[in-house]
Coordinates of C-alpha atoms (C1' of nucleotides) in Angstrom, one line a residue:
Chain A
X40 CA -6.4 18.2 1.9
X41 CA -4.8 18.3 5.2
X42 CA -6.8 16.1 7.7
X43 CA -9.8 13.3 7.2
X44 CA -11.8 16.0 5.4
X45 CA -9.4 16.6 2.6
X46 CA -9.9 14.4 -0.3
X47 CA -6.9 12.8 0.3
X48 CA -8.1 11.6 3.6
X49 CA -11.2 10.7 1.8
X50 CA -10.0 9.0 -0.6
X51 CA -7.9 6.5 1.5
X52 CA -10.9 5.7 3.5
X53 CA -12.6 4.3 1.3
X54 CA -9.4 2.6 0.5
X55 CA -8.8 1.3 4.4
X56 CA -13.1 0.3 4.0
X57 CA -12.7 -2.0 0.9
X58 CA -9.4 -3.8 2.5
X59 CA -10.9 -3.6 5.9
X60 CA -13.7 -6.6 4.0
X61 CA -10.8 -8.5 3.3
X62 CA -12.9 -10.1 0.4
X63 CA -14.5 -8.9 -2.5
X64 CA -17.0 -6.7 -2.0
X65 CA -20.0 -4.6 -3.2
X66 CA -21.1 -0.7 -2.9
X67 CA -23.9 -1.3 -1.5
X68 CA -22.4 -3.0 1.6
X69 CA -19.6 -0.7 1.5
X70 CA -22.4 2.4 0.9
X71 CA -23.7 1.0 4.1
X72 CA -20.5 1.9 6.3
X73 CA -20.0 4.6 4.5
X74 CA -20.2 8.3 6.2
X75 CA -20.4 9.2 2.2
X76 CA -23.9 9.9 0.0
X77 CA -23.9 7.5 -2.7
X78 CA -22.7 9.3 -5.6
X79 CA -19.5 10.5 -3.7
X80 CA -18.7 7.0 -3.0
X81 CA -19.5 6.2 -6.0
X82 CA -16.9 8.6 -7.7
X83 CA -14.0 7.5 -4.9
X84 CA -14.1 4.3 -6.2
X85 CA -13.9 5.2 -9.5
X86 CA -11.4 7.1 -9.2
X87 CA -9.8 4.3 -6.9
X88 CA -9.6 1.9 -9.8
X89 CA -8.8 4.1 -12.4
X90 CA -6.0 4.6 -10.5
X91 CA -5.1 0.8 -9.7
X92 CA -5.2 0.9 -6.4
X93 CA -8.6 -0.5 -6.6
X94 CA -9.7 -3.5 -8.5
X95 CA -13.2 -3.9 -9.7
X96 CA -14.5 -6.7 -11.5
X97 CA -17.7 -6.2 -13.7
X98 CA -19.3 -9.4 -13.4
X99 CA -20.3 -9.8 -9.9
X100 CA -19.8 -6.0 -9.5
X101 CA -17.4 -6.4 -6.3
X102 CA -13.8 -4.1 -5.3
X103 CA -11.2 -5.4 -4.0
X104 CA -7.5 -4.2 -3.6
X105 CA -5.9 -3.4 -7.2
X106 CA -2.4 -4.0 -8.1
X107 CA -1.3 -0.7 -8.0
X108 CA -1.7 -1.0 -4.3
X109 CA -0.3 -4.3 -4.2
X110 CA 2.8 -2.9 -5.8
X111 CA 3.3 0.3 -3.3
X112 CA 2.4 -2.6 -1.0
X113 CA 5.5 -3.9 -1.7
X114 CA 7.7 -1.4 -1.5
X115 CA 6.3 0.3 1.8
X116 CA 6.5 -3.2 3.0
X117 CA 10.2 -3.7 2.3
X118 CA 11.5 -0.2 3.7
X119 CA 9.6 0.6 5.8
X120 CA 8.5 -3.0 7.5
X121 CA 11.2 -4.1 10.3
X122 CA 9.7 -7.9 8.7
X123 CA 12.2 -8.7 5.8
X124 CA 15.2 -8.0 8.2
X125 CA 13.6 -10.0 11.3
X126 CA 12.6 -12.6 9.3
X127 CA 15.5 -14.8 9.6
X128 CA 15.8 -14.2 13.2
X129 CA 12.1 -14.7 13.8
X130 CA 12.3 -18.3 12.0
X131 CA 15.4 -19.1 14.6
X132 CA 13.5 -17.9 17.8
X133 CA 10.6 -20.1 16.5
X134 CA 12.2 -23.0 16.0
X135 CA 13.8 -23.2 18.8
X136 CA 11.6 -22.1 21.6
X137 CA 8.6 -23.9 19.5
X138 CA 5.8 -21.1 20.4
X139 CA 4.3 -19.0 18.5
X140 CA 6.1 -15.7 17.6
X141 CA 5.4 -12.1 17.0
X142 CA 7.0 -9.3 15.8
X143 CA 5.4 -6.1 15.7
X144 CA 5.5 -2.2 15.6
X145 CA 4.0 0.9 16.9
X146 CA 2.0 3.7 14.7
X147 CA -0.1 6.2 16.3
X148 CA -0.5 4.4 20.1
X149 CA -1.3 1.2 18.4
X150 CA 0.8 -2.5 17.7
X151 CA 0.6 -3.6 14.1
X152 CA 1.8 -7.1 14.0
X153 CA 4.4 -7.6 11.0
X154 CA 5.4 -10.8 11.2
X155 CA 4.2 -14.2 12.7
X156 CA 6.0 -17.5 12.9
X157 CA 4.8 -20.6 15.1
X158 CA 6.1 -24.3 14.3
X159 CA 3.7 -26.0 15.7
X160 CA 0.0 -26.5 14.4
X161 CA -1.7 -27.3 18.2
X162 CA -2.1 -23.5 18.9
X163 CA -2.8 -20.5 17.9
X164 CA -3.1 -16.6 19.1
X165 CA -5.6 -14.1 17.3
X166 CA -2.7 -12.1 16.5
X167 CA -2.8 -11.4 12.5
X168 CA 0.1 -10.4 10.6
X169 CA -1.0 -6.7 9.4
X170 CA -4.0 -6.8 12.1
X171 CA -4.1 -4.0 14.7
X172 CA -4.2 -4.4 18.3
X173 CA -4.1 -2.1 21.1
X174 CA -0.4 -1.6 23.0
X175 CA -1.6 -0.9 26.9
X176 CA -2.7 -4.4 26.9
X177 CA 0.2 -6.7 24.8
X178 CA 3.1 -7.9 25.9
X179 CA 5.3 -6.2 22.5
X180 CA 2.8 -3.0 22.9
X181 CA 4.2 -1.9 26.6
X182 CA 7.9 -3.7 25.8
X183 CA 7.4 -0.7 23.1
X184 CA 5.4 2.1 25.2
X185 CA 7.9 1.5 28.5
X186 CA 10.4 2.7 25.4
X187 CA 9.6 5.3 23.9
X188 CA 10.3 8.8 24.4
X189 CA 7.8 10.1 27.3
X190 CA 6.0 13.0 25.6
X191 CA 5.3 10.5 22.8
X192 CA 4.3 7.7 24.9
X193 CA 1.4 10.1 26.6
X194 CA 0.1 11.1 23.5
X195 CA 0.0 7.1 22.2
X196 CA -1.4 6.2 26.0
X197 CA -4.0 8.7 25.6
X198 CA -5.2 6.9 22.3
X199 CA -5.6 3.7 24.2
X200 CA -10.0 3.6 25.1
X201 CA -8.3 0.7 27.9
X202 CA -11.0 -1.6 26.9
X203 CA -11.0 -4.3 29.8
X204 CA -10.6 -7.4 27.5
X205 CA -10.2 -9.4 30.7
X206 CA -10.3 -9.1 34.4
X207 CA -6.2 -8.4 34.1
X208 CA -6.3 -5.7 32.0
X209 CA -5.2 -2.8 32.9
X210 CA -7.9 0.0 33.0
X211 CA -6.2 3.0 32.9
X212 CA -2.9 5.0 32.7
X213 CA -2.1 5.0 36.1
X214 CA -2.5 1.5 36.5
X215 CA -0.2 1.0 33.7
X216 CA 2.6 3.4 34.6
X217 CA 4.5 1.4 37.7
X218 CA 4.0 -1.7 35.4
X219 CA 5.6 0.2 32.6
X220 CA 8.5 1.2 35.0
X221 CA 9.2 -2.5 35.4
X222 CA 9.7 -3.0 32.0
X223 CA 11.9 -0.1 31.2
X224 CA 13.7 -2.1 34.6
X225 CA 14.0 -5.4 33.0
X226 CA 13.9 -4.3 29.3
X227 CA 10.8 -7.6 29.4
X228 CA 7.4 -7.4 29.0
X229 CA 4.3 -10.1 29.8
X230 CA 0.8 -10.2 29.1
X231 CA -0.6 -12.0 31.5
X232 CA -3.9 -12.7 30.1
X233 CA -4.4 -9.0 29.4
X234 CA -5.9 -9.2 26.0
X235 CA -6.8 -12.4 25.6
X236 CA -8.2 -15.1 28.0
X237 CA -5.6 -17.6 28.6
X238 CA -2.8 -16.1 26.5
X239 CA 0.6 -14.8 28.0
X240 CA 3.7 -13.3 26.4
X241 CA 6.8 -12.6 27.0
X242 CA 7.9 -9.6 25.0
X243 CA 11.4 -7.3 24.4
X244 CA 12.2 -3.9 22.7
X245 CA 14.3 -3.7 19.5
X246 CA 16.0 -0.7 19.8
X247 CA 19.0 -0.1 17.2
X248 CA 22.3 1.7 19.2
X249 CA 20.9 3.9 21.9
X250 CA 18.6 5.2 19.4
X251 CA 14.7 5.1 20.0
X252 CA 12.4 1.8 20.0
X253 CA 11.2 0.9 16.4
X254 CA 9.2 -2.6 17.6
X255 CA 9.3 -5.4 19.7
X256 CA 9.0 -9.0 19.6
X257 CA 6.9 -11.1 22.0
X258 CA 6.9 -15.1 22.5
X259 CA 3.2 -15.9 22.9
X260 CA 1.3 -18.9 24.2
X261 CA -1.7 -20.6 26.4
X262 CA -1.9 -20.8 30.0
X263 CA -2.5 -24.4 29.2
X264 CA 1.0 -25.2 27.7
X265 CA 3.3 -23.0 29.8
X266 CA 3.7 -20.8 32.8
X267 CA 4.5 -17.4 33.3
X268 CA 7.7 -18.9 34.8
X269 CA 8.3 -20.8 32.2
X270 CA 8.6 -18.3 29.7
X271 CA 10.9 -16.0 32.3
X272 CA 13.1 -18.6 31.8
X273 CA 13.0 -17.7 27.8
X274 CA 13.8 -14.2 28.3
X275 CA 17.2 -14.5 27.5
X276 CA 17.0 -16.2 24.2
X277 CA 14.1 -13.2 23.2
X278 CA 16.2 -10.3 24.5
X279 CA 19.3 -11.6 22.4
X280 CA 17.2 -12.2 19.3
X281 CA 15.5 -8.8 20.3
X282 CA 19.5 -7.6 19.7
X283 CA 20.3 -9.2 17.0
X284 CA 17.4 -7.6 15.0
X285 CA 18.5 -4.2 16.2
X286 CA 22.2 -4.8 15.3
X287 CA 20.8 -5.1 11.5
X288 CA 18.2 -2.2 11.5
X289 CA 19.6 1.1 10.0
X290 CA 17.3 3.3 12.2
X291 CA 17.0 6.0 9.8
X292 CA 15.0 3.2 7.6
X293 CA 11.9 3.0 10.0
X294 CA 9.3 5.6 10.8
X295 CA 7.8 6.7 13.5
Chain B
X306 CA -10.9 13.5 -9.1
X307 CA -11.1 10.4 -12.2
X308 CA -7.5 10.7 -14.1
X309 CA -4.2 11.6 -12.9
X310 CA -5.1 15.1 -12.3
X311 CA -7.9 14.8 -9.9
X312 CA -6.5 15.3 -6.6
X313 CA -6.6 11.5 -5.4
X314 CA -4.6 10.5 -8.8
X315 CA -1.9 13.4 -8.1
X316 CA -1.5 11.8 -4.3
X317 CA -1.0 8.5 -5.4
X318 CA 1.6 9.6 -7.9
X319 CA 2.9 11.6 -4.8
X320 CA 3.1 7.7 -2.8
X321 CA 4.5 6.2 -5.8
X322 CA 6.9 9.0 -6.5
X323 CA 8.4 8.4 -2.8
X324 CA 7.9 4.2 -2.8
X325 CA 9.8 4.1 -6.1
X326 CA 12.9 5.7 -4.0
X327 CA 13.2 2.6 -2.4
X328 CA 15.0 4.4 0.8
X329 CA 14.2 7.7 2.7
X330 CA 14.3 10.6 0.7
X331 CA 14.7 14.4 0.9
X332 CA 11.6 17.0 0.2
X333 CA 14.2 18.7 -2.4
X334 CA 15.0 15.6 -4.0
X335 CA 11.0 14.3 -4.5
X336 CA 11.1 18.5 -6.0
X337 CA 13.7 17.4 -8.6
X338 CA 11.6 14.7 -10.0
X339 CA 8.1 16.4 -9.8
X340 CA 5.6 17.9 -11.6
X341 CA 4.0 19.6 -9.4
X342 CA 5.2 23.1 -7.7
X343 CA 7.3 23.5 -4.4
X344 CA 3.6 24.7 -2.4
X345 CA 1.2 22.0 -4.1
X346 CA 4.2 18.6 -3.3
X347 CA 4.8 19.9 -0.3
X348 CA 0.8 20.2 0.8
X349 CA 0.4 16.6 -0.8
X350 CA 3.7 15.5 1.4
X351 CA 2.0 16.7 4.3
X352 CA -1.4 15.3 3.9
X353 CA 0.1 12.1 3.1
X354 CA 2.3 11.9 6.3
X355 CA -1.0 13.0 8.2
X356 CA -2.9 9.7 6.9
X357 CA 0.2 7.9 8.2
X358 CA 0.6 6.5 3.9
X359 CA 4.3 8.3 4.5
X360 CA 6.0 8.5 7.9
X361 CA 8.2 12.0 8.1
X362 CA 11.8 11.5 9.9
X363 CA 11.9 15.2 11.5
X364 CA 15.7 14.6 12.3
X365 CA 16.4 13.9 8.6
X366 CA 14.2 15.5 7.3
X367 CA 13.1 12.4 5.0
X368 CA 10.1 10.3 4.0
X369 CA 8.9 7.1 3.4
X370 CA 5.9 5.1 3.0
X371 CA 3.9 5.2 6.4
X372 CA 2.8 2.5 8.7
X373 CA -0.5 2.7 7.4
X374 CA 0.2 2.0 3.9
X375 CA 2.4 -1.2 5.2
X376 CA -0.6 -2.5 7.5
X377 CA -3.1 -1.7 3.5
X378 CA -0.5 -3.3 1.6
X379 CA -1.2 -6.7 4.1
X380 CA -4.4 -6.7 3.3
X381 CA -3.8 -5.9 0.1
X382 CA -1.5 -8.5 -0.4
X383 CA -3.3 -11.7 0.9
X384 CA -7.1 -10.4 -1.2
X385 CA -5.2 -9.3 -4.3
X386 CA -1.8 -11.0 -4.6
X387 CA -1.7 -14.4 -5.8
X388 CA 1.6 -15.2 -4.0
X389 CA 0.3 -16.6 -0.6
X390 CA -1.5 -18.8 -2.0
X391 CA 1.1 -19.7 -4.6
X392 CA 3.8 -19.6 -2.3
X393 CA 3.8 -23.7 -1.4
X394 CA 4.1 -24.4 -5.0
X395 CA 6.7 -21.7 -6.0
X396 CA 8.5 -23.1 -3.3
X397 CA 8.6 -27.1 -3.9
X398 CA 9.1 -26.3 -7.8
X399 CA 12.4 -24.0 -6.8
X400 CA 13.2 -26.8 -5.1
X401 CA 13.2 -29.2 -7.7
X402 CA 14.6 -27.7 -10.7
X403 CA 17.2 -25.3 -8.9
X404 CA 16.6 -22.4 -11.0
X405 CA 14.5 -18.9 -10.1
X406 CA 11.1 -19.8 -10.6
X407 CA 9.2 -16.8 -10.7
X408 CA 5.0 -15.8 -10.5
X409 CA 3.3 -13.0 -12.1
X410 CA 0.7 -10.8 -12.5
X411 CA -0.8 -8.7 -15.1
X412 CA -1.7 -5.1 -15.0
X413 CA -2.9 -3.1 -17.2
X414 CA -0.2 -4.6 -19.6
X415 CA 2.9 -4.7 -17.3
X416 CA 4.0 -7.5 -15.3
X417 CA 4.0 -7.5 -11.6
X418 CA 6.7 -10.1 -10.3
X419 CA 4.7 -11.2 -7.4
X420 CA 7.0 -13.9 -6.0
X421 CA 9.8 -15.6 -6.9
X422 CA 11.8 -18.3 -5.4
X423 CA 15.6 -19.5 -6.2
X424 CA 17.8 -22.9 -4.2
X425 CA 20.8 -21.9 -5.4
X426 CA 22.8 -19.0 -4.7
X427 CA 24.6 -18.5 -8.0
X428 CA 22.6 -16.2 -10.3
X429 CA 20.0 -14.5 -10.3
X430 CA 18.1 -12.3 -13.0
X431 CA 16.8 -8.5 -12.5
X432 CA 13.2 -9.7 -11.6
X433 CA 12.7 -8.6 -8.0
X434 CA 9.7 -8.8 -6.4
X435 CA 7.3 -6.2 -6.9
X436 CA 9.1 -5.1 -9.9
X437 CA 7.1 -4.1 -12.8
X438 CA 8.3 -5.5 -16.4
X439 CA 6.9 -5.4 -20.3
X440 CA 4.9 -8.5 -21.2
X441 CA 5.9 -8.2 -24.7
X442 CA 9.5 -9.8 -23.7
X443 CA 9.2 -11.8 -20.8
X444 CA 8.1 -15.3 -20.7
X445 CA 5.2 -14.6 -17.9
X446 CA 4.2 -11.7 -19.8
X447 CA 3.8 -13.6 -23.2
X448 CA 2.3 -16.8 -21.5
X449 CA -0.1 -14.2 -19.8
X450 CA -0.7 -12.3 -23.0
X451 CA -2.1 -15.1 -25.1
X452 CA -4.6 -15.9 -22.6
X453 CA -6.3 -12.6 -22.1
X454 CA -9.7 -12.3 -24.1
X455 CA -9.2 -10.4 -27.3
X456 CA -10.1 -7.0 -26.6
X457 CA -7.9 -6.8 -23.2
X458 CA -5.1 -8.3 -25.2
X459 CA -5.5 -5.6 -27.9
X460 CA -5.3 -3.1 -25.1
X461 CA -2.2 -4.3 -23.2
X462 CA -0.5 -4.8 -27.0
X463 CA -0.9 -0.3 -27.3
X464 CA 0.1 0.2 -23.9
X465 CA 4.0 -1.5 -24.9
X466 CA 6.5 0.3 -26.3
X467 CA 8.1 -2.4 -27.6
X468 CA 11.8 -1.2 -26.4
X469 CA 14.0 -3.8 -28.3
X470 CA 16.6 -5.1 -25.4
X471 CA 17.7 -7.2 -27.0
X472 CA 18.4 -8.2 -30.7
X473 CA 15.8 -10.9 -30.1
X474 CA 13.7 -9.0 -28.6
X475 CA 9.9 -8.6 -30.5
X476 CA 10.1 -4.7 -32.6
X477 CA 6.1 -4.9 -32.7
X478 CA 2.5 -6.2 -31.7
X479 CA 2.8 -7.8 -35.3
X480 CA 5.7 -9.5 -35.0
X481 CA 4.7 -10.5 -31.5
X482 CA 1.3 -12.3 -33.0
X483 CA 2.5 -15.6 -34.0
X484 CA 4.2 -16.3 -30.9
X485 CA 1.3 -15.6 -29.4
X486 CA -0.8 -18.3 -31.1
X487 CA 1.9 -21.0 -30.5
X488 CA 1.9 -20.1 -27.0
X489 CA -2.0 -20.9 -27.2
X490 CA -1.8 -24.1 -28.7
X491 CA 1.1 -25.4 -26.5
X492 CA 0.3 -23.8 -23.0
X493 CA 4.0 -22.6 -22.8
X494 CA 5.8 -19.5 -23.5
X495 CA 9.2 -19.0 -23.7
X496 CA 11.9 -15.9 -23.1
X497 CA 14.5 -16.4 -25.8
X498 CA 16.6 -13.4 -24.3
X499 CA 14.4 -10.9 -25.3
X500 CA 14.5 -9.0 -22.1
X501 CA 17.9 -10.0 -20.7
X502 CA 21.0 -10.2 -22.6
X503 CA 22.0 -14.3 -21.5
X504 CA 18.5 -14.7 -19.8
X505 CA 16.4 -17.7 -21.2
X506 CA 13.0 -18.9 -19.2
X507 CA 9.8 -21.0 -19.6
X508 CA 6.2 -20.1 -18.7
X509 CA 3.1 -21.7 -18.0
X510 CA -0.3 -19.7 -17.4
X511 CA -2.3 -19.7 -14.3
X512 CA -5.9 -20.2 -15.5
X513 CA -8.6 -21.5 -12.8
X514 CA -11.5 -23.7 -13.9
X515 CA -12.0 -22.3 -17.5
X516 CA -12.1 -18.8 -16.5
X517 CA -9.8 -16.0 -17.8
X518 CA -5.5 -16.0 -16.6
X519 CA -5.2 -15.1 -13.7
X520 CA -1.2 -14.8 -13.8
X521 CA 2.3 -17.1 -14.7
X522 CA 4.8 -18.8 -13.0
X523 CA 7.8 -19.3 -14.8
X524 CA 11.9 -20.9 -14.6
X525 CA 14.3 -18.4 -15.4
X526 CA 18.4 -19.4 -15.8
X527 CA 21.1 -18.4 -18.3
X528 CA 22.3 -19.4 -21.1
X529 CA 25.8 -20.6 -19.4
X530 CA 24.1 -22.7 -17.1
X531 CA 21.0 -24.0 -19.7
X532 CA 20.0 -24.9 -23.0
X533 CA 16.4 -23.7 -24.4
X534 CA 16.0 -27.3 -24.5
X535 CA 16.7 -28.5 -21.4
X536 CA 14.2 -25.7 -20.4
X537 CA 11.5 -27.4 -22.6
X538 CA 11.9 -30.6 -20.6
X539 CA 10.6 -29.0 -17.7
X540 CA 7.5 -27.6 -19.2
X541 CA 5.3 -31.1 -18.0
X542 CA 6.6 -29.5 -13.9
X543 CA 5.9 -26.0 -14.7
X544 CA 2.0 -27.1 -16.0
X545 CA 1.9 -29.1 -13.3
X546 CA 2.6 -26.1 -11.1
X547 CA 0.6 -24.0 -12.6
X548 CA -2.1 -26.1 -12.3
X549 CA -2.6 -26.8 -8.8
X550 CA -2.0 -23.1 -7.9
X551 CA -5.2 -22.6 -10.4
X552 CA -6.9 -25.5 -8.1
X553 CA -6.6 -23.4 -5.2
X554 CA -7.5 -20.2 -6.7
X555 CA -10.4 -18.9 -6.2
X556 CA -11.4 -17.0 -9.2
X557 CA -13.2 -14.0 -7.9
X558 CA -10.3 -13.4 -5.5
X559 CA -8.3 -11.5 -7.8
X560 CA -8.4 -8.3 -9.9
X561 CA -7.6 -7.8 -13.4
Chain C
dT657 C1' -47.6 -4.4 -15.9
dG658 C1' -46.1 -2.1 -12.1
dT659 C1' -42.5 -2.0 -8.4
dT660 C1' -37.9 -2.5 -6.1
dT661 C1' -33.4 -2.7 -5.7
dG662 C1' -28.8 -1.7 -7.1
dG663 C1' -25.5 1.0 -9.7
dT664 C1' -24.7 4.8 -12.5
dT665 C1' -25.2 10.1 -14.2
dC666 C1' -26.4 14.8 -14.2
dC667 C1' -25.0 19.6 -12.9
dA668 C1' -25.8 24.2 -9.7
dT669 C1' -23.7 24.9 -6.4
dA670 C1' -20.1 24.3 -2.8
dT671 C1' -15.3 23.2 -1.1
dA672 C1' -11.0 22.1 -1.5
dA673 C1' -6.8 22.6 -4.1
dT674 C1' -4.0 25.8 -6.2
dG675 C1' 0.9 28.0 -6.7
dA676 C1' 3.6 32.4 -7.5
dA677 C1' 5.4 34.9 -4.0
dA678 C1' 7.0 36.0 0.6
dC679 C1' 8.8 34.1 4.9
dC680 C1' 11.8 31.0 7.8
dT681 C1' 16.3 29.6 9.5
dA682 C1' 20.6 27.5 9.1
dG683 C1' 24.9 27.1 6.7
dT684 C1' 27.9 29.3 3.3
dT685 C1' 31.0 32.9 1.8
dT686 C1' 32.2 37.1 1.1
Chain D
dA1268 C1' 29.6 40.7 11.2
dA1269 C1' 27.2 41.0 6.8
dA1270 C1' 25.4 39.4 2.7
dC1271 C1' 24.2 35.3 0.2
dT1272 C1' 22.4 30.6 -0.9
dA1273 C1' 19.6 26.8 0.2
dG1274 C1' 16.1 23.8 1.9
dG1275 C1' 12.0 24.2 3.2
dT1276 C1' 7.5 26.6 5.2
dT1277 C1' 3.6 29.2 4.8
dT1278 C1' -0.1 32.6 2.9
dC1279 C1' -4.3 33.9 0.5
dA1280 C1' -6.7 35.4 -4.2
dT1281 C1' -8.1 32.4 -7.7
dT1282 C1' -8.8 28.6 -10.0
dA1283 C1' -10.3 24.0 -10.0
dT1284 C1' -12.2 20.0 -8.5
dA1285 C1' -15.5 17.7 -5.7
dT1286 C1' -20.3 17.4 -3.7
dG1287 C1' -24.4 15.3 -3.2
dG1288 C1' -29.7 15.3 -4.4
dA1289 C1' -32.5 14.1 -7.7
dA1290 C1' -32.7 11.8 -11.6
dC1291 C1' -32.2 8.2 -14.4
dC1292 C1' -30.9 3.2 -16.1
dA1293 C1' -31.0 -1.7 -16.1
dA1294 C1' -32.5 -6.3 -14.0
dA1295 C1' -35.1 -9.0 -10.8
dC1296 C1' -39.5 -9.8 -8.9
dA1297 C1' -44.1 -9.6 -7.5

DNA sequence: TGTTTGGTTCCATATAATGAAACCTAGTTT
DNA sequence: AAACTAGGTTTCATTATATGGAACCAAACA
């Protein structure tokens, strides 16, 4: 039962696989990317469909997330995500700064974008709500890493592959440490085109009432629109929004 | 594996139980409401925490939905829920009619509210997004039931307990059939204080391109604010909104 | 008509799950 | 201080469930 080779772990893996397709998916497509034998995968799919976690379209022979998962989703969203509480603050910040605003949480060393707001159609980042990103080369990721307890941070850094997405990306934990120290000092993190070429951001951690960091919020833009120095001038507004969100968060509500 | 006594079914039952608490919950509280022996429940919780579907707060010894579920949630929400597509239409309708607007889908005979908008703070119904309601005594439920294929409708009706929530509630499928016929004729359903005393609604099914019904939308209010006749005058607007949503829905995207 | 493809089922065997009982720690009561 | 209680955690002989290669099925294709 425990671990990825338990029955529960395997079922969740299948669930993830269907969800990751982002569209209805046929059995053979799932089989191609699966580590399970045909009969085993088939049985897991039948089981998840029977439980309502997946839905099966008999006409097109495709699988997709089911309404029981949608229902669970909602409960999870409301009680384990910053997004419901932070939404008005994220909206307000986006209105003021006229750039993309991201809200993220961390999960086993990876950043999960849980909300994103922008008020213009001119520009966008790759960040999509619900998506996972590395923590070592995103503003929100570094803002969170800097304020994690030492041991948790070490574990989180171990899980990073330090893929050099751009010439500016950190290549190792050792390279990153001095910057994390600086982030702790200033309470502000920057993404200097480290994750996406041409994309910069400024981020602040969300830390309720001297407790541990629960997430981070960032303002992201392109180098063609703004400079890093211009982003710096938005730091006070950003910190204030992060504080407001932190004030509303009840720390016991969130996982980590 | 198949059914509620398979390992997967049991794990999902535990997941549901934690999610249904809507707040961090301790092991003993879960044990109280569980059909599993102590060791079995404990092991399921450890397994789900290990997989990230649940999170465990060691300080308070409480469990809650985990970020992997939030992530899965998002995928499910975006690809298996009407809400993302329907949102602008629901907003627009709420703006026009100045009452609560509900969006719902059906799942094994039960209605799931997937979105809800209102532009006044004066009153509210019990409908909460993500919640499940019976189909036989809600406007959206009856709107969907009426347009389901015959066999699916029979199955769905069998799953209803026909609890008489108010004196106006249908007590049996037999009692409901003539009204479903009428709903099919008119393309409009009413909740005449059948689910909640004092609450009435008008609902229309969402049926893309001669295909099967995928959901329904309703306008709900209280008898102290509006009469049923007044709600009737909103039918054309409601039908139009339902048609607009249906036009955007790609029928293969949604589960049944 | 024979072959291919994708999906579905079978069942002897293997593996994981089971759950009563015991254990552990912290707090409470005597 | 000792005994007791409560909530959480672990053990392991036994049982139940999962496994997965092979076979089967239906539809489409050559």
